[in-house]
XYZ file of C-alpha atoms in Angstrom:
528
model
C 22.073 17.485 -3.501
C 20.844 20.614 -1.695
C 17.898 22.459 -3.099
C 18.775 25.393 -5.401
C 18.248 28.853 -4.231
C 19.472 30.803 -7.367
C 20.640 33.974 -5.643
C 18.370 33.810 -2.638
C 19.674 33.252 0.953
C 19.425 29.523 1.793
C 16.819 29.806 4.541
C 13.784 27.797 5.119
C 10.353 29.007 5.885
C 9.230 26.270 8.246
C 7.735 28.021 11.249
C 7.778 24.677 12.834
C 11.296 25.331 13.773
C 10.008 27.447 16.663
C 10.559 25.434 19.769
C 7.112 25.535 21.257
C 5.418 24.028 18.099
C 4.080 20.499 18.259
C 6.158 18.229 16.261
C 7.576 14.683 16.271
C 11.126 13.707 17.021
C 13.147 10.775 15.611
C 14.394 8.165 17.894
C 16.921 9.275 20.493
C 20.514 8.418 19.580
C 21.909 5.117 20.772
C 25.591 5.517 19.745
C 28.054 8.318 19.134
C 27.488 8.287 15.315
C 23.760 8.517 15.912
C 24.310 11.706 17.934
C 25.844 13.419 15.021
C 23.344 15.896 13.561
C 24.663 15.211 9.958
C 23.992 11.461 10.417
C 20.457 12.276 11.982
C 19.468 14.244 8.818
C 20.288 11.341 6.621
C 18.915 8.614 8.891
C 15.397 8.449 10.282
C 13.672 5.779 12.194
C 9.848 5.420 12.012
C 7.583 3.040 13.995
C 4.934 1.319 11.820
C 2.181 -0.973 12.146
C 0.418 -3.170 9.552
C -3.073 -4.518 10.389
C -4.273 -7.192 7.911
C -7.925 -7.985 8.028
C -8.277 -10.731 5.485
C -11.006 -13.136 4.360
C -9.864 -15.747 6.891
C -7.308 -14.116 9.309
C -6.618 -11.019 11.197
C -3.138 -10.160 12.430
C -1.049 -7.152 13.488
C 2.740 -6.627 12.988
C 4.684 -3.841 14.464
C 7.956 -2.874 12.843
C 10.861 -0.364 13.286
C 11.865 1.044 9.948
C 15.348 2.648 9.326
C 15.198 5.039 6.261
C 18.384 6.694 4.695
C 18.655 9.501 2.327
C 19.970 8.453 -0.963
C 21.152 11.351 -3.154
C 20.502 11.106 -6.854
C 20.425 13.572 -9.664
C 18.053 16.383 -8.913
C 16.342 14.285 -6.056
C 16.995 13.452 -2.454
C 14.893 10.349 -1.431
C 14.711 8.356 1.701
C 14.347 4.694 1.219
C 13.852 1.787 3.636
C 17.181 0.072 4.166
C 16.251 -2.140 7.192
C 13.113 -3.326 8.897
C 13.148 -4.856 12.197
C 9.807 -6.646 13.252
C 9.179 -5.868 16.943
C 5.925 -7.714 17.497
C 3.716 -10.272 15.627
C 0.302 -10.978 16.965
C -1.094 -14.492 16.700
C -3.269 -14.884 13.552
C -6.729 -14.864 14.552
C -9.736 -15.941 12.511
C -11.412 -12.746 11.167
C -14.875 -12.590 13.087
C -17.930 -12.289 11.207
C -21.329 -11.338 12.852
C -23.285 -12.539 9.621
C -22.462 -13.283 6.006
C -22.682 -9.510 5.314
C -21.096 -8.036 8.342
C -17.746 -8.237 10.175
C -18.056 -8.375 14.013
C -16.760 -4.935 14.775
C -16.671 -5.417 18.558
C -14.694 -8.799 18.289
C -12.370 -7.403 15.777
C -11.627 -4.374 17.917
C -10.694 -6.675 20.923
C -8.317 -8.529 18.584
C -6.539 -5.314 17.645
C -6.655 -3.899 21.183
C -5.095 -7.168 22.486
C -2.276 -6.818 19.999
C -1.435 -3.286 21.065
C -1.510 -4.267 24.604
C 0.649 -7.402 24.244
C 3.171 -5.291 22.202
C 3.234 -2.505 24.698
C 2.433 0.031 22.117
C 0.282 3.001 22.311
C -1.445 4.698 19.379
C 0.633 7.818 20.024
C 3.818 5.681 19.540
C 2.928 4.810 15.957
C 4.343 7.090 13.121
C 2.873 5.272 10.151
C 1.072 2.090 9.071
C -1.821 0.695 7.232
C -5.064 -1.146 7.954
C -5.844 -3.404 5.135
C -9.149 -5.075 4.361
C -8.503 -7.682 1.727
C -10.159 -10.179 -0.412
C -13.660 -11.151 0.716
C -13.493 -9.126 3.964
C -13.380 -6.042 1.684
C -16.804 -6.834 0.357
C -18.547 -6.791 3.748
C -21.021 -3.994 4.032
C -19.645 -2.393 7.017
C -15.893 -2.626 5.868
C -15.205 0.920 5.260
C -16.718 2.007 8.678
C -14.567 -0.655 10.512
C -11.474 0.484 8.696
C -12.145 3.967 9.575
C -12.619 3.036 13.182
C -9.456 1.032 13.455
C -7.329 3.638 11.790
C -8.574 6.140 14.289
C -7.891 3.990 17.342
C -4.711 2.440 15.944
C -2.604 5.755 15.508
C -2.783 9.114 13.964
C -1.134 8.041 10.732
C -2.618 4.553 10.531
C -4.725 4.469 7.312
C -7.211 2.272 5.611
C -6.123 0.518 2.522
C -7.556 -2.205 0.174
C -7.501 -3.311 -3.253
C -6.458 -6.436 -5.232
C -3.512 -5.020 -7.193
C -2.218 -3.125 -4.188
C -2.559 -6.193 -1.944
C -0.606 -8.153 -4.543
C 2.153 -5.638 -4.425
C 2.348 -5.598 -0.614
C 2.430 -9.233 -0.381
C 5.356 -9.372 -2.924
C 7.326 -6.997 -0.627
C 6.377 -8.600 2.619
C 6.878 -12.238 1.404
C 10.624 -11.378 0.526
C 10.056 -11.991 -3.125
C 11.005 -8.311 -3.993
C 14.349 -8.771 -2.089
C 14.979 -12.067 -3.622
C 14.511 -10.659 -7.118
C 16.706 -7.722 -6.300
C 19.485 -9.682 -4.872
C 19.557 -12.396 -7.453
C 18.344 -10.583 -10.635
C 15.695 -13.158 -11.068
C 12.170 -12.654 -12.588
C 10.071 -14.092 -9.742
C 6.317 -14.868 -9.623
C 4.795 -14.394 -6.297
C 1.561 -16.198 -5.633
C -0.345 -15.096 -2.530
C -3.057 -17.287 -1.583
C -5.381 -16.092 1.172
C -8.906 -17.236 2.442
C -10.932 -15.589 -0.536
C -8.515 -14.524 -3.232
C -5.240 -15.096 -4.787
C -2.793 -12.261 -5.611
C -0.283 -12.553 -8.319
C 2.684 -10.384 -8.712
C 5.772 -10.534 -11.180
C 8.961 -9.002 -10.048
C 12.041 -8.293 -12.094
C 15.120 -7.042 -10.491
C 13.246 -6.275 -7.424
C 10.599 -4.244 -9.098
C 6.954 -5.278 -9.375
C 6.080 -5.284 -13.133
C 2.696 -6.790 -13.053
C -0.099 -7.726 -10.652
C -3.540 -9.390 -10.825
C -5.903 -11.437 -8.614
C -8.240 -14.434 -9.108
C -11.113 -15.829 -7.010
C -9.334 -18.859 -5.568
C -8.970 -19.100 -1.711
C -8.722 -21.429 1.171
C -11.800 -20.403 3.040
C -14.400 -19.968 0.354
C -15.913 -23.049 1.921
C -15.783 -24.100 5.569
C -17.288 -27.091 7.331
C -17.744 -27.825 10.990
C -16.671 -30.825 12.993
C -19.568 -32.837 11.664
C -18.654 -31.911 7.920
C -21.567 -29.640 7.648
C -21.083 -26.490 5.498
C -21.205 -23.469 7.803
C -19.733 -21.025 5.378
C -20.125 -20.947 1.616
C -19.060 -17.899 -0.319
C -20.543 -17.439 -3.897
C -17.047 -18.250 -5.301
C -16.781 -21.313 -3.281
C -20.157 -22.489 -4.444
C -19.032 -21.924 -8.112
C -15.820 -23.934 -7.440
C -17.843 -26.696 -5.854
C -20.039 -26.720 -8.926
C -17.116 -27.021 -11.224
C -16.022 -30.191 -9.179
C -19.673 -31.654 -9.596
C -21.216 -30.631 -6.350
C -24.390 -28.363 -5.813
C -23.937 -27.486 -2.249
C -25.738 -24.995 0.069
C -25.227 -24.071 3.609
C -25.855 -26.866 5.888
C -25.152 -29.578 3.209
C -22.642 -32.356 4.070
C -19.140 -32.111 2.469
C -16.966 -34.960 3.294
C -13.144 -34.766 3.319
C -12.685 -36.678 0.111
C -15.160 -34.254 -1.527
C -13.333 -31.155 -0.355
C -10.091 -32.797 -1.698
C -11.812 -32.936 -5.086
C -12.878 -29.437 -5.050
C -9.348 -28.282 -4.119
C -7.919 -30.342 -6.907
C -10.353 -28.398 -9.257
C -9.282 -25.030 -7.793
C -5.584 -25.876 -8.148
C -6.114 -26.750 -11.779
C -7.889 -23.503 -12.355
C -5.157 -21.527 -10.705
C -2.458 -23.202 -12.805
C -4.507 -22.485 -16.024
C -4.707 -18.836 -15.117
C -0.744 -18.780 -15.341
C -0.235 -21.203 -18.208
C -3.161 -21.495 -20.452
C -3.277 -19.362 -23.648
C -5.860 -18.525 -24.680
C -7.568 -18.669 -21.312
C -10.562 -21.058 -21.105
C -13.741 -19.050 -20.619
C -14.545 -20.421 -17.125
C -11.052 -19.774 -16.079
C -10.952 -16.192 -17.398
C -14.150 -15.484 -15.311
C -12.096 -16.242 -12.142
C -10.020 -13.013 -12.638
C -11.006 -10.232 -10.209
C -8.747 -7.733 -12.112
C -7.508 -7.695 -15.581
C -5.543 -10.905 -16.449
C -1.990 -11.053 -15.549
C 0.078 -9.505 -18.368
C 2.437 -11.713 -20.255
C 5.033 -12.621 -17.664
C 7.810 -13.679 -20.005
C 10.316 -16.058 -18.587
C 9.813 -16.759 -15.080
C 12.988 -17.801 -13.055
C 11.214 -19.092 -10.082
C 7.880 -19.101 -8.150
C 7.347 -18.155 -4.400
C 4.174 -18.710 -2.436
C 2.754 -16.547 0.298
C -0.401 -16.204 2.126
C -1.863 -18.691 4.552
C -2.290 -21.490 1.990
C 1.535 -21.187 1.225
C 2.239 -22.731 4.690
C 0.762 -25.954 3.186
C 2.674 -25.565 -0.015
C 5.863 -25.544 1.892
C 4.908 -28.159 4.387
C 5.221 -25.751 7.397
C 1.666 -26.539 8.477
C -0.335 -29.692 8.572
C -3.331 -29.096 10.696
C -6.834 -28.816 9.226
C -9.113 -25.952 9.965
C -12.250 -27.159 8.277
C -11.590 -25.455 4.988
C -9.753 -25.867 1.737
C -6.518 -24.427 2.747
C -4.628 -27.785 3.487
C -5.997 -29.755 0.370
C -5.451 -26.671 -1.844
C -1.850 -26.081 -0.682
C -0.939 -29.804 -1.060
C -2.523 -29.946 -4.578
C -0.571 -27.100 -5.703
C 2.707 -28.382 -4.453
C 2.079 -31.606 -6.184
C 1.557 -29.574 -9.468
C 4.870 -27.730 -8.874
C 6.736 -31.088 -8.208
C 5.348 -32.618 -11.354
C 6.104 -29.629 -13.562
C 2.360 -28.895 -14.219
C 3.199 -25.407 -12.899
C 6.249 -25.022 -14.856
C 8.352 -22.780 -12.612
C 11.017 -23.757 -10.158
C 9.915 -23.440 -6.546
C 12.064 -21.088 -4.658
C 12.567 -21.280 -0.792
C 9.933 -19.691 1.356
C 10.020 -16.271 2.851
C 7.200 -14.980 4.864
C 3.997 -16.791 4.090
C 0.822 -16.077 6.211
C 2.263 -12.755 7.466
C 3.422 -11.351 4.088
C 0.762 -8.759 3.452
C 0.876 -7.332 6.913
C 4.603 -7.143 6.759
C 4.478 -5.471 3.368
C 1.976 -3.142 4.475
C 4.080 -1.989 7.489
C 7.047 -1.153 5.131
C 5.908 -0.331 1.528
C 3.273 2.324 2.335
C 5.558 5.015 3.804
C 7.761 7.508 1.843
C 9.753 10.251 3.487
C 10.168 13.737 2.100
C 13.458 15.516 1.399
C 14.677 17.701 3.929
C 14.510 20.927 2.148
C 11.029 22.269 1.444
C 8.500 24.989 1.995
C 5.935 24.708 4.765
C 4.513 28.153 5.687
C 2.622 27.044 8.815
C 3.123 23.502 10.017
C 0.475 23.630 12.637
C -2.187 24.829 10.219
C -1.041 22.421 7.457
C -0.223 19.194 9.236
C -1.095 16.543 9.740
C -3.590 15.914 7.058
C -5.566 12.717 6.367
C -7.079 11.206 3.152
C -5.733 13.801 0.827
C -6.575 12.973 -2.839
C -3.604 12.860 -5.295
C -3.876 14.509 -8.585
C -0.974 13.835 -11.081
C -1.365 15.833 -14.324
C 0.438 14.514 -17.318
C 2.911 17.421 -18.414
C 6.158 17.581 -20.248
C 8.854 20.001 -19.350
C 11.111 21.160 -22.272
C 14.150 23.246 -22.172
C 11.840 26.219 -21.800
C 8.988 25.602 -19.471
C 5.627 26.483 -20.908
C 3.660 28.068 -17.873
C 0.382 28.079 -19.772
C 0.726 24.442 -20.780
C 1.427 23.415 -17.209
C -1.663 25.453 -15.966
C -3.791 23.769 -18.521
C -2.616 20.329 -17.767
C -3.459 21.010 -14.045
C -6.925 22.400 -14.620
C -7.974 19.675 -17.080
C -6.719 16.925 -14.687
C -8.618 18.378 -11.721
C -11.736 18.244 -13.781
C -10.992 14.786 -15.139
C -10.624 13.350 -11.648
C -13.668 15.223 -10.277
C -11.180 17.069 -8.033
C -11.918 20.619 -9.225
C -14.173 21.299 -6.195
C -12.364 23.836 -4.013
C -13.754 22.648 -0.640
C -11.602 19.625 -0.353
C -7.723 19.385 -0.132
C -5.740 17.837 -3.032
C -2.179 16.928 -3.306
C -0.711 17.936 -6.563
C 1.987 15.505 -7.623
C 4.325 16.873 -10.246
C 7.603 15.646 -11.827
C 10.634 17.833 -12.367
C 13.018 17.244 -15.233
C 15.906 19.222 -16.601
C 18.126 21.953 -15.383
C 16.994 23.764 -12.137
C 17.474 27.214 -13.640
C 15.616 30.229 -12.105
C 13.758 30.920 -15.220
C 12.422 27.377 -15.608
C 11.398 27.049 -11.961
C 9.667 30.461 -12.147
C 7.712 29.426 -15.218
C 6.792 26.200 -13.590
C 5.643 28.047 -10.266
C 3.572 30.412 -12.567
C 1.921 27.316 -14.152
C 0.985 25.836 -10.761
C -0.354 29.259 -9.485
C -2.568 29.620 -12.585
C -3.700 26.022 -12.605
C -4.811 26.309 -8.948
C -6.137 29.850 -9.310
C -9.667 28.924 -8.131
C -8.370 27.021 -5.218
C -5.956 29.878 -4.173
C -8.621 32.523 -4.666
C -10.874 30.751 -2.070
C -8.051 30.753 0.489
C -7.465 26.989 0.147
C -4.096 25.682 1.065
C -1.761 24.329 -1.650
C -0.039 21.020 -1.322
C 2.514 20.257 -3.947
C 4.492 16.858 -3.920
C 7.599 16.691 -6.142
C 9.874 14.022 -7.175
C 12.652 16.416 -8.070
C 14.734 18.386 -5.611
C 13.404 21.941 -6.173
C 10.830 22.316 -3.348
C 12.398 25.053 -1.348
C 12.954 27.298 -4.346
C 9.638 26.402 -5.727
C 7.774 27.358 -2.577
C 9.707 30.588 -2.072
C 8.876 31.746 -5.678
C 5.167 30.884 -5.267
C 5.208 32.895 -1.957
C 7.521 35.885 -2.625
C 7.477 36.436 -6.273
C 4.043 35.238 -7.361
C 2.415 36.391 -4.146
C 0.449 33.324 -3.526
C -0.996 34.350 0.002
C -2.564 31.248 1.242
C -0.696 28.459 3.087
C 1.815 26.426 1.089
C 3.238 22.898 1.520
C 5.904 22.029 -1.073
C 7.879 18.936 -0.453
C 10.121 16.794 -2.747
C 11.491 13.171 -2.662
C 7.958 11.890 -3.063
C 6.508 9.605 -5.930
C 2.825 9.458 -6.303
C 0.236 8.511 -8.775
C -3.419 9.205 -9.635
C -5.921 7.562 -7.349
C -3.442 7.435 -4.373
C -4.681 8.970 -1.237
C -2.148 10.066 1.329
C -1.790 11.207 4.895
C 0.905 13.836 5.573
C 2.409 13.710 9.057
C 4.112 16.315 11.268
C 7.680 17.594 10.555
C 10.268 15.239 12.204
C 13.276 16.744 13.818
C 16.331 16.844 13.418
C 15.881 15.406 9.975
C 13.353 18.126 8.940
C 11.441 15.496 6.981
C 7.813 14.860 6.559
C 6.317 11.284 6.437
C 3.758 10.597 3.690
C 1.758 7.428 4.009
C 0.203 6.235 0.892
C -3.004 4.188 0.594
C -5.312 3.035 -2.028
C -8.993 3.402 -0.857
C -10.969 0.966 -2.772
C -14.162 0.288 -0.637
C -16.469 -0.105 -3.450
C -16.855 -3.427 -5.275
C -14.900 -3.606 -8.550
C -17.039 -4.057 -11.633
C -15.717 -7.632 -12.303
C -16.993 -8.774 -8.878
C -20.656 -8.657 -9.526
C -20.933 -9.716 -13.086
C -22.525 -13.056 -13.954
C -20.125 -16.041 -13.751
C -20.521 -19.222 -15.829
C -18.114 -21.129 -13.645
């Protein structure tokens, strides 16, 4: 539905509509219906990239996303209805200069080669994500590398990492979310990479629980002479659980690797089926344990090890990938892992594909952006989502208090950095209610406004145009304003906000979760 004006003329305040302003255009029309301005407002094409820098492999996936506006009660959202993969790079081994550092130069060459082979320039990319996952995230120069790649890969390519987010991305990219949505099944997606295994439960296409455990295919690597050339701490612990006290340079024969893989497979199954969890198994979790999954109708595997689970790969790469995948398949076939095995979707490319799709949202096409050139684009904006309830009569003071308290709670009360205020709107969009809501926002951000800082407001309800106009015209907020709707955000998100796209009058918002520090559970003593 259209934004409500409540007696005001239905005009926007986008100065970006001036022809000489710099802005992005949607794809040129390819058919008569796509030349229709009304169709163009409801349908948007974005070019996306997913760069997955994992513990073992690095890959780049380019996609073309078709988003369509879906009108709902008091909201106008754009959702991805089709994704076309336009290029997939070969999977290259993630280069390490040492145990503590990723080889930045070699990694940059891999990314540059992918862009060249795909015939894509950084300026062509509308949105996307660089993901450092698993053990790669722990390398000391991980944050610096992600930042460099984000800058060279495209204006809206962003650095993202974190176990729960990766689990969610893999669930989308593998096809598990679509399979759950299409069939109504509760599906468990198990994404096994080089250093970690990500778990996601999907119900009706929605991710309901995520977790990660320290099980992976390249926690231990041997050379052609069976000498250990890579031994991560978790790999050393898994070897110890199998009865081996190994160090770098030691001999690890194929039959011994098989035994370690069998032990790892048993541990992974136990994380999903044992109650209560054995102490040594519980210590494998890198997140909080997976919540009670309830009945599971089927299991899908993704990640590099999944290629062996489904028998689509048979080569050895000097690691635990093949024996681990084959050990897990035997446990599925025997019923030790008591969930029916569903057909494979994407395996090794699941996270990269999920990143290229899941990370982007598109605003509604009615909003208030007072000066697009001054406000857009913006990178790495912290999201603040106060907990507030709107009754039939909106309490402006309560809204202001919720905003102020939440800014302090998240250490976002400094006025020298931009924040995105994410708010929910519920109830009738009457003039009185929206005006009180606007007054609460103005008062809650009073210190920021007084210092001339811009105001960024993200709404999930369709009142952005009216709210922005009331803030500007009736409440006399003099600084720059960006108020857009159709966007759902949460605390601890960071976002990049792109330029206005014409003719749809929308704004792409790319969501990321910057978790470059090691989580507390990673460094605690492990008895395994």
